[in-house]
Short mmCIF file of C-alpha atoms in Angstrom, two decimals:
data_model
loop_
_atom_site.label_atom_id
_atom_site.label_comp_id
_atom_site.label_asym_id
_atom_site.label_seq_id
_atom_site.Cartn_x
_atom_site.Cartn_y
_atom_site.Cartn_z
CA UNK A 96 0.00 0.00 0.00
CA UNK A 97 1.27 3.43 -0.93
CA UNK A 98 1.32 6.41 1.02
CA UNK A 99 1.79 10.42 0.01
CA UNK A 100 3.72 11.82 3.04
CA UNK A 101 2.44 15.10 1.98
CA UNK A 102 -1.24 14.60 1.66
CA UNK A 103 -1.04 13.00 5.08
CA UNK A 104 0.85 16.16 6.67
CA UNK A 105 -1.18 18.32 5.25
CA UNK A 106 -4.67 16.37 5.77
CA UNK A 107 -3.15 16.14 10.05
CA UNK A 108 -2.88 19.68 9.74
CA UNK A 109 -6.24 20.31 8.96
CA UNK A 110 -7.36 18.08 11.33
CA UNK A 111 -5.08 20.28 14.18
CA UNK A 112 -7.24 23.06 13.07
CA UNK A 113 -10.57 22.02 12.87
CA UNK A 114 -11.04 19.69 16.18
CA UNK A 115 -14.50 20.13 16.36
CA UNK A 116 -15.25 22.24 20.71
CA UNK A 117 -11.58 22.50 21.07
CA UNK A 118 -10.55 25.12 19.07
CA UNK A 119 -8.60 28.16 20.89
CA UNK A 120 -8.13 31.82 20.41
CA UNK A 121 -4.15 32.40 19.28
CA UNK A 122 -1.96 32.14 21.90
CA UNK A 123 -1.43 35.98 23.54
CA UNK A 124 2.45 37.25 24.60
CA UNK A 125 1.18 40.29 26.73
CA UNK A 126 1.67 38.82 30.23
CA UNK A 127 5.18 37.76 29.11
CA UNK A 128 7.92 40.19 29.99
CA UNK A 129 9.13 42.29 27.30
CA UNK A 130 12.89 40.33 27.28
CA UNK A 131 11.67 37.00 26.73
CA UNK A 132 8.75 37.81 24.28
CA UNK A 133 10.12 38.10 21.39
CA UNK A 134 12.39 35.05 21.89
CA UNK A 135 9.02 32.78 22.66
CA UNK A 136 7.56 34.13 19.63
CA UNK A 137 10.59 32.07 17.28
CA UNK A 138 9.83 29.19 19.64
CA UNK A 139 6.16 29.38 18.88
CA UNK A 140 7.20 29.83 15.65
CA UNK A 141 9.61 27.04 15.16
CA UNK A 142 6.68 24.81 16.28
CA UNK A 143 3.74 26.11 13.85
CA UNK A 144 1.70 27.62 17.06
CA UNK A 145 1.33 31.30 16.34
CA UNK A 146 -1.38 30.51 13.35
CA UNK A 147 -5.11 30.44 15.00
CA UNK A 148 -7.36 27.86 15.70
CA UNK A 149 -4.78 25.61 17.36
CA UNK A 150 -6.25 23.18 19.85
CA UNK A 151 -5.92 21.34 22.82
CA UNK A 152 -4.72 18.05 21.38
CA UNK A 153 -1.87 20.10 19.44
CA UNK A 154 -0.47 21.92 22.54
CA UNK A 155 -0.36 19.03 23.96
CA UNK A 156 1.47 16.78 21.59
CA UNK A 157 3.85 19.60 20.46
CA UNK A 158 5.00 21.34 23.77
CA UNK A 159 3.78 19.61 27.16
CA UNK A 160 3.96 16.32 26.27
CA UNK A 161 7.29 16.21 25.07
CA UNK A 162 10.79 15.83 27.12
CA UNK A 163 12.19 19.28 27.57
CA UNK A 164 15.25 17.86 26.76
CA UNK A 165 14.07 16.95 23.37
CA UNK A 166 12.40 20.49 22.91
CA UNK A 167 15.14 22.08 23.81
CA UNK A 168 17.62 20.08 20.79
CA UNK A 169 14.89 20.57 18.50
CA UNK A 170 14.30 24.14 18.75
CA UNK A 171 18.02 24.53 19.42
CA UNK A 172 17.02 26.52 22.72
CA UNK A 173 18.05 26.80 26.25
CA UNK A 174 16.20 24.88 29.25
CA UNK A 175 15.05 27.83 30.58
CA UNK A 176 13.48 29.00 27.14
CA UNK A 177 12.13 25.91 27.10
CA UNK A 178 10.56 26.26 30.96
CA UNK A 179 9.46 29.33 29.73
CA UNK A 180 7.25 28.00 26.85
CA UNK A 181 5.77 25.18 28.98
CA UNK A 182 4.44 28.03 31.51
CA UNK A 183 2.90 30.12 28.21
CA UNK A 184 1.27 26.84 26.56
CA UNK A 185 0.19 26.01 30.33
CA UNK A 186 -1.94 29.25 31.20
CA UNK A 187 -3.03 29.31 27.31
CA UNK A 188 -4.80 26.11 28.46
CA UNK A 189 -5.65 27.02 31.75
CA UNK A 190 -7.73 30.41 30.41
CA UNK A 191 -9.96 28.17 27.77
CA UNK A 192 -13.36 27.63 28.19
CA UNK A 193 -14.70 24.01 28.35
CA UNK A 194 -11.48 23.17 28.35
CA UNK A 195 -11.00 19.21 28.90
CA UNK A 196 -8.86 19.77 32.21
CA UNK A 197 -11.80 21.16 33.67
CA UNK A 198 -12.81 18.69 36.40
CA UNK A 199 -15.30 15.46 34.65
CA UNK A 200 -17.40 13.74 36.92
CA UNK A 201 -16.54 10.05 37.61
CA UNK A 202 -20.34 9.00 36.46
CA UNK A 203 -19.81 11.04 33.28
CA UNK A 204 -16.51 9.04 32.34
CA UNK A 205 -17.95 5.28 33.35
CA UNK A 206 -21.23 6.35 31.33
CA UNK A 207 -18.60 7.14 28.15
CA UNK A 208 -16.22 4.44 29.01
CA UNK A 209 -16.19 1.73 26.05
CA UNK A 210 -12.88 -0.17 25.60
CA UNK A 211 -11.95 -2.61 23.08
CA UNK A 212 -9.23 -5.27 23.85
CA UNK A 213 -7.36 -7.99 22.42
CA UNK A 214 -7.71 -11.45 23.93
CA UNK A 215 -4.95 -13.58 25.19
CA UNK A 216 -8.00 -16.58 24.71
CA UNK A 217 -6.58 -17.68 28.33
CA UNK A 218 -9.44 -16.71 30.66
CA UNK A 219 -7.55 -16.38 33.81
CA UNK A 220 -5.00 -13.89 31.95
CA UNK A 221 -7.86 -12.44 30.59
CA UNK A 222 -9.98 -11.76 33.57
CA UNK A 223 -6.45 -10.99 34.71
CA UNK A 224 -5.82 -7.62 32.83
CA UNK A 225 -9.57 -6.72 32.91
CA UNK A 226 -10.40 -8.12 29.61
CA UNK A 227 -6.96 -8.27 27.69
CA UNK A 228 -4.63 -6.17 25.93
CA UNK A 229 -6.44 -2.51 25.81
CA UNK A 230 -6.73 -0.68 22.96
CA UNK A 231 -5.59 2.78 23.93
CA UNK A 232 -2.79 1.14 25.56
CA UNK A 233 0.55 0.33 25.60
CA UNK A 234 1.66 -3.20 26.92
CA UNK A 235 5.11 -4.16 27.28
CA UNK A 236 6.44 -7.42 27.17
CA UNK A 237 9.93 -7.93 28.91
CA UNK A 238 12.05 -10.90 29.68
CA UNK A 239 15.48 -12.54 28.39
CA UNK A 240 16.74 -13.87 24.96
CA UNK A 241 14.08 -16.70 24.17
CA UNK A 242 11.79 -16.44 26.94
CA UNK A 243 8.77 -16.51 24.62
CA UNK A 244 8.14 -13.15 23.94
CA UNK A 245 7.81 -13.30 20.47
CA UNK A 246 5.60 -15.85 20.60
CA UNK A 247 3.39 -14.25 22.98
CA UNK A 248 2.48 -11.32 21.29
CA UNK A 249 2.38 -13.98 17.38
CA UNK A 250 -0.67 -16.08 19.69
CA UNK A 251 -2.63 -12.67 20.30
CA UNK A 252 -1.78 -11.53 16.69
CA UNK A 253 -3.26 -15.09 15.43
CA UNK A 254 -6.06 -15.00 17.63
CA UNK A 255 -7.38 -12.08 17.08
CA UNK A 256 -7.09 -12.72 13.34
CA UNK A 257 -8.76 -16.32 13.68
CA UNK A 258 -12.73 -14.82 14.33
CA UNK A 259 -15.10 -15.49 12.06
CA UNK A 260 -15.87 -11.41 10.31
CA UNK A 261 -19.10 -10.70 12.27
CA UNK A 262 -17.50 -10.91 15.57
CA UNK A 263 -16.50 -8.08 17.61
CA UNK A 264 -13.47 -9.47 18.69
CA UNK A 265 -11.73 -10.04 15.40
CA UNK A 266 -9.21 -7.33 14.24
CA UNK A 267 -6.48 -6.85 12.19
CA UNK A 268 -2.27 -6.56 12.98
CA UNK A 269 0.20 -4.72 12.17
CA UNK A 270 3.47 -6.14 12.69
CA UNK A 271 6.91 -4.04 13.34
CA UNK A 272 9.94 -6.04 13.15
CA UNK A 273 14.04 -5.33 12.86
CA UNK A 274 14.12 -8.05 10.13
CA UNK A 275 12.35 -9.82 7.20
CA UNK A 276 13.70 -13.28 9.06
CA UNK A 277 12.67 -12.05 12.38
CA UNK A 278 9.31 -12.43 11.54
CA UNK A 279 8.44 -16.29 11.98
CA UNK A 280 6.18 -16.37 9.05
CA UNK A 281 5.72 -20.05 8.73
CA UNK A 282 5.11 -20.57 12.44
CA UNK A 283 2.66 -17.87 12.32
CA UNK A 284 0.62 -19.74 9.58
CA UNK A 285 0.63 -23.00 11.72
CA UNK A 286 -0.65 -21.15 15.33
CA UNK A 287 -3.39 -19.50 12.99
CA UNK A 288 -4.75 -22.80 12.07
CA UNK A 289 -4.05 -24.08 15.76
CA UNK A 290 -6.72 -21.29 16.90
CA UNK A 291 -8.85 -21.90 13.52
CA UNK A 292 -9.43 -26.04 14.49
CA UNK A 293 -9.85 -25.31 18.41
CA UNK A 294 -12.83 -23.05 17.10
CA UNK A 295 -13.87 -25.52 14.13
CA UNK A 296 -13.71 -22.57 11.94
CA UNK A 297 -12.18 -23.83 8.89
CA UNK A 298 -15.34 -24.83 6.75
CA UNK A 299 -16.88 -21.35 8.42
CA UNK A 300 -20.18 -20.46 6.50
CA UNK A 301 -18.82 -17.01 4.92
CA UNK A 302 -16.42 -19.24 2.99
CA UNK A 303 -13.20 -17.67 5.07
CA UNK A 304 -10.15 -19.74 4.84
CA UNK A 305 -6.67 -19.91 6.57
CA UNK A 306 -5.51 -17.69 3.60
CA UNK A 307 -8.07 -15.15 4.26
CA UNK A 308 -7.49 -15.11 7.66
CA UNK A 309 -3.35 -14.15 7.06
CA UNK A 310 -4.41 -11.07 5.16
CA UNK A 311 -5.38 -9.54 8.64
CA UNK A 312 -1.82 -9.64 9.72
CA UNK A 313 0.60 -7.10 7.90
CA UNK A 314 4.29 -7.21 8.66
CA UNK A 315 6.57 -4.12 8.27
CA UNK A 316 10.27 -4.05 8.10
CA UNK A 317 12.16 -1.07 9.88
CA UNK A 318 15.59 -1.92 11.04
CA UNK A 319 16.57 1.26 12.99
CA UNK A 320 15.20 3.63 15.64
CA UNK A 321 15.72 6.41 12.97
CA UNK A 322 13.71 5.13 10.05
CA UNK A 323 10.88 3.28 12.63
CA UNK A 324 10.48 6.92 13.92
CA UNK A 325 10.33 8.39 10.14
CA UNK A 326 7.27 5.95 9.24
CA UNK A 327 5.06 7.34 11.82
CA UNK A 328 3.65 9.68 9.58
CA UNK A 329 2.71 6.65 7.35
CA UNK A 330 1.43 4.77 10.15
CA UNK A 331 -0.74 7.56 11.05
CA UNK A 332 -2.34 7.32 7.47
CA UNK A 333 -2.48 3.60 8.07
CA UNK A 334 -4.29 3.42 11.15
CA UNK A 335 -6.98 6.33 9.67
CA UNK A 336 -7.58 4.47 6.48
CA UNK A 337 -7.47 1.07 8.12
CA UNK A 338 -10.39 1.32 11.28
CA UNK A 339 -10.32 -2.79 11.54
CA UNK A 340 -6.44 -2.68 12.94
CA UNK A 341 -6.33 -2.86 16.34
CA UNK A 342 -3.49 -4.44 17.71
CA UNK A 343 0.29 -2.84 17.03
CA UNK A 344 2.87 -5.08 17.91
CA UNK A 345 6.72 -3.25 17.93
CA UNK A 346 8.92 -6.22 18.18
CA UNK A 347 12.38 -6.23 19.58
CA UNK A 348 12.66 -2.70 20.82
CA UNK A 349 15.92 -3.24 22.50
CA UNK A 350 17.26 -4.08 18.80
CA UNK A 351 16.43 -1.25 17.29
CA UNK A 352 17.60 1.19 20.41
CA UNK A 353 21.00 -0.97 20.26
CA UNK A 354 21.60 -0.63 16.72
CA UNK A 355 20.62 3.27 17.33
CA UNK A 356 22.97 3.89 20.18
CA UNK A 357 25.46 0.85 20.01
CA UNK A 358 27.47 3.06 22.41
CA UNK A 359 27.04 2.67 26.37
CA UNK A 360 28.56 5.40 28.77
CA UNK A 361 29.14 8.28 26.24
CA UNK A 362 25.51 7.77 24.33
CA UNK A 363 23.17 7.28 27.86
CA UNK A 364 21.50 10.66 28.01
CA UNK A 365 20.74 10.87 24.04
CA UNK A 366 19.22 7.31 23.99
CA UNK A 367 17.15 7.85 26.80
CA UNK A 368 15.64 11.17 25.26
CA UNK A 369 15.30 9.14 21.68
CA UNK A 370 13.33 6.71 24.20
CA UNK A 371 10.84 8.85 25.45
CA UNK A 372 10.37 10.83 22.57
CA UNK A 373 9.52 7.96 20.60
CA UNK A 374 7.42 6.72 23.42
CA UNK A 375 5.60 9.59 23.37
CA UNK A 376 4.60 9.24 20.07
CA UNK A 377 3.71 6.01 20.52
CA UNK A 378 1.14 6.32 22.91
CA UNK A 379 -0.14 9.43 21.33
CA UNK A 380 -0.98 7.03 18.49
CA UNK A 381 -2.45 4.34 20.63
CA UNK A 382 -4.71 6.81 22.59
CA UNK A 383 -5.63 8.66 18.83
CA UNK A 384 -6.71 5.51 16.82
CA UNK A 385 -7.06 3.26 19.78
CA UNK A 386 -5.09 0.91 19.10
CA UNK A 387 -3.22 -1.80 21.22
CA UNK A 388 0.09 -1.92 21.26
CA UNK A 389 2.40 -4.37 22.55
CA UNK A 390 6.33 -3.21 23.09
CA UNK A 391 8.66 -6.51 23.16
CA UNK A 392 11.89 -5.98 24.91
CA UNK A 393 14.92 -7.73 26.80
CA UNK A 394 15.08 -6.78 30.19
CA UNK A 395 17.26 -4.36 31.41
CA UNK A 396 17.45 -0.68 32.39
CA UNK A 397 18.86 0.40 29.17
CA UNK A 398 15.79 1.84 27.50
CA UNK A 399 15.77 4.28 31.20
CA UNK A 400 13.05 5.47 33.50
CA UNK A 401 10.81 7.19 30.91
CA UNK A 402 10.20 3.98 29.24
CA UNK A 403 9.46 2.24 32.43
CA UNK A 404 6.33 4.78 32.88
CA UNK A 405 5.11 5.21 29.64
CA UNK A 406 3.83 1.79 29.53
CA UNK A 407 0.87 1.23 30.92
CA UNK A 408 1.13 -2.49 31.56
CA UNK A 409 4.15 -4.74 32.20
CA UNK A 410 4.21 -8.07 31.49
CA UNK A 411 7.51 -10.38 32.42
CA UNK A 412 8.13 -13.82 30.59
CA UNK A 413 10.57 -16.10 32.29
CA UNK A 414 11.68 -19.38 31.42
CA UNK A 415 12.23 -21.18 35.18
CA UNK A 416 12.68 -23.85 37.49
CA UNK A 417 9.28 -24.41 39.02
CA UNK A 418 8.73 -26.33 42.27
CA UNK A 419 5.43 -27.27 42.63
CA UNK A 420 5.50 -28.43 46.92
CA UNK A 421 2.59 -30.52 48.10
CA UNK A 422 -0.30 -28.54 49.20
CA UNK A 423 0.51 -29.35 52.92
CA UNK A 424 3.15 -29.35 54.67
CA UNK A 425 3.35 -32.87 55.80
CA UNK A 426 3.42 -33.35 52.06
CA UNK A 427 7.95 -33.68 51.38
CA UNK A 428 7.94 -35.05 47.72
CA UNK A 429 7.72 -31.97 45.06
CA UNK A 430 8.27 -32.22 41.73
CA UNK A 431 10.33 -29.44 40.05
CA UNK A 432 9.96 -29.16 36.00
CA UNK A 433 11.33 -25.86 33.34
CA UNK A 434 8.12 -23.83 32.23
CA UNK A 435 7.60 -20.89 31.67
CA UNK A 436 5.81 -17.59 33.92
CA UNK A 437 4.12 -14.93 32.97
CA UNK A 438 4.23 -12.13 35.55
CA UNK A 439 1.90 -9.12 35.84
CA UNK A 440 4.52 -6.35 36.68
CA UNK A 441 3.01 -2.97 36.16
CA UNK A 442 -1.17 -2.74 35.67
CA UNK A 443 -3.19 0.11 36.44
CA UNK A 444 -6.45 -1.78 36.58
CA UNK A 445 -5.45 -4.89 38.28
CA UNK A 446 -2.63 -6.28 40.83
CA UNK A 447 -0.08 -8.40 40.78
CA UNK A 448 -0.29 -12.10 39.47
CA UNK A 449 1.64 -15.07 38.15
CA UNK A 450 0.63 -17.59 35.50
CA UNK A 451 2.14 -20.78 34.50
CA UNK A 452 2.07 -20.59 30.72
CA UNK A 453 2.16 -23.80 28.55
CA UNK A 454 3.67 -23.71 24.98
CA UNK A 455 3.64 -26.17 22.36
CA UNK A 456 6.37 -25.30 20.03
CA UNK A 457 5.37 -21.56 19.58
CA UNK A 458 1.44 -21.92 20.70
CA UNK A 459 0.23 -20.84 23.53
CA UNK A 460 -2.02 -23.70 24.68
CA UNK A 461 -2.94 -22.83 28.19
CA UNK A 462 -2.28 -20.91 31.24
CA UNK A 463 -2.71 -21.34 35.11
CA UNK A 464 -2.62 -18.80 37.92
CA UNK A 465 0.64 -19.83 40.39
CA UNK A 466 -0.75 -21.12 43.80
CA UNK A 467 0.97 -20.35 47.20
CA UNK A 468 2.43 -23.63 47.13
CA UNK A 469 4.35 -23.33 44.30
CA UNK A 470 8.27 -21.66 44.35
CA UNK A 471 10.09 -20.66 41.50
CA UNK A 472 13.28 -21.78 42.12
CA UNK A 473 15.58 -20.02 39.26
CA UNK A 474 14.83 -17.50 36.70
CA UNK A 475 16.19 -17.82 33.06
CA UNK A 476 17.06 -21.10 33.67
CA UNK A 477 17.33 -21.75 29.69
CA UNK A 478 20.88 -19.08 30.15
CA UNK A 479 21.95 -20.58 33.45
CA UNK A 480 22.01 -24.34 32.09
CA UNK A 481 19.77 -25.52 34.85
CA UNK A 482 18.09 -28.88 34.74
CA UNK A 483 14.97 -30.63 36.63
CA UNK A 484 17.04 -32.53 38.72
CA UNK A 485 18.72 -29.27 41.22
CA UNK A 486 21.76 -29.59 38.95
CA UNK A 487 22.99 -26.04 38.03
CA UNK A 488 25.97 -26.22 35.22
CA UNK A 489 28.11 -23.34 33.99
CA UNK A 490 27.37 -22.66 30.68
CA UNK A 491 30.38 -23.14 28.06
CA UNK A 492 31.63 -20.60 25.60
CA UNK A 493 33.73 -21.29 22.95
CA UNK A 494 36.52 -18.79 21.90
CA UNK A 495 37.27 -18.93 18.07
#
């Protein structure tokens, strides 16, 4: 599918303009002293905000929403220009009418509430997170070097892309990926009829087949930070045209930060503004077209702190030793196997919880909630060389 950059620009301009009940006056520099006026007028400038009929949602995305840092590189201005803007754009907001930061009534906002999600088709992960993945949401999904990630967010992809076309549930995916190979295409096809045969629907009565079904997952190639950040602008055109996508998954994240900032000590401060600016972004997109989207990424505190909060849930895969004790305590025997656990980290709508998740090759086939009785006993035990039997071996590198 092809895109005109400029039509879309110019077509999200317009739309800037003409939010219908949020349209504003042009911002006013009276109350600013005389010294630093006409230097926030270039900055206004510089951002295309001294036109009128801005709104809300642009003063937003352009100014407060955005790491002062990042402002301040972009405009090529000093922090306390910057601090200086935020205040302006701040009691330009303040002095609307109807503005939205004007207090909303809790009643008012269940009554309006309506939130799709994306299934995990486990019901105890789904009940879980409230329902599933949330569109409007970001989810990350963290753990080491073949934990399952991957093949986490492919059985959500799959699933969702498995309903029959009159259900609700069914929606389309767009996959981001560092590399053509990185996608697991053929595995894909094979967990898509997994889900198509648990729900019979292969002879469905709308004459769908596994073919037809693949069409609702699209895979995009975008092998650094730089050009991933560059396609936005497409993706925003994507997601408009395209109302049946509703699941975004960004696959290995870390990848594309590392191969962006392969430095470590000298590069820490730029990648961590290139992280939340992009994050940012991100979620502006997922609250705009709500849209889930799931963020896979090793663990570590690489990607830095603003990462950590834009995400709005956290979800940690682990491969581990599991002992499952008896359920008393009379009870000595256990029996210790590898599996892996999916933790609920970081949810706003629901607390902490561990699953036992069961895969068969790449498919998900079911998951269990983690009673009291049961220990993990080592984390990552796939890097650590650890076996069912208590036996921990140091893993061997070869030196060529």
């Amino acid at each position: 599918m092809q895109f005109n950059d400029a039509a879309t620009t110019k077509k999200r301009d317009q739309d800037d303009v003409t939010m219908p009940g949020s349209s504003v006056e042009s911002l006013t520099l009276e109350e600013i002293p005389v010294e630093q006026a006409e230097r926030l007028r270039l900055l206004l400038r510089q951002q295309g905000m001294m036109e009128t009929g801005l709104n809300t949602h642009s003063l937003l995305q352009r100014v407060l929403l955005r790491p002062e840092c990042v402002l301040a590189q972009q405009m090529n201005a000093s922090l306390d220009d910057v601090y200086v803007l935020y205040s302006h754009v701040s009691a330009a907001l303040l002095r609307r009418n109807n503005s939205f930061l004007s207090p909303t009534p809790v009643a008012a906002v269940l009554s309006s509430h309506h939130r799709h999600f994306i299934s995990t088709g486990q019901e105890c992960l789904d009940g879980a997170l409230r329902g599933g993945l949330g569109c409007g949401l970001i989810t990350e999904i963290t753990g080491a070097t073949g934990a399952g990630k991957t093949a986490f967010a492919l059985n959500l992809a799959m699933r969702a892309a498995s309903y029959p076309k009159k259900d609700d549930r069914r929606s389309c995916t767009l996959w981001i990926t560092t590399d053509v190979s990185a996608f697991p295409a053929t595995v894909a096809a094979a967990v898509l009829k997994r889900h198509f045969e648990a729900r019979s629907c292969i002879d469905q009565e709308d004459g769908e087949d596994l073919e037809d079904a693949l069409r609702n997952v699209a895979v995009t190639v975008h092998p650094t930070l730089a050009q991933l950040r560059q396609y936005f602008s497409v993706l925003r055109s994507h997601l408009a045209n395209r109302t049946d996508v509703r699941f975004v998954v960004v696959d290995n994240f870390s990848v594309l930060v590392r191969r962006s900032f392969p430095g470590v000590d000298e590069e820490v401060t730029e990648r961590h503004e290139a992280v939340a600016e992009f994050m940012s972004i991100l979620k502006s997109i997922a609250q705009e077209f709500c849209v889930a989207i799931a963020v896979t990424t090793v663990s570590g505190e690489e990607l830095g702190h603003s990462f950590l909060h834009a995400v709005n849930t956290r979800l940690r895969l682990t491969q581990c030793l599991l002992d499952c004790r008896g359920a008393f305590a009379f009870q000595e025997e256990s029996q210790v196997r590898v599996t892996h656990v999916l933790e609920l980290v970081k949810s706003s709508a629901a607390a902490a919880w561990r699953f036992e998740c069961e895969f068969e090759g790449m498919c998900l086939k079911r998951a269990r909630p983690l009673g009291d009785n049961e220990v993990v006993l080592v984390e990552d035990a796939k890097l650590f060389g650890a076996d069912p039997f208590g036996h921990v071996t140091l893993p061997t590198f070869a030196f060529c």
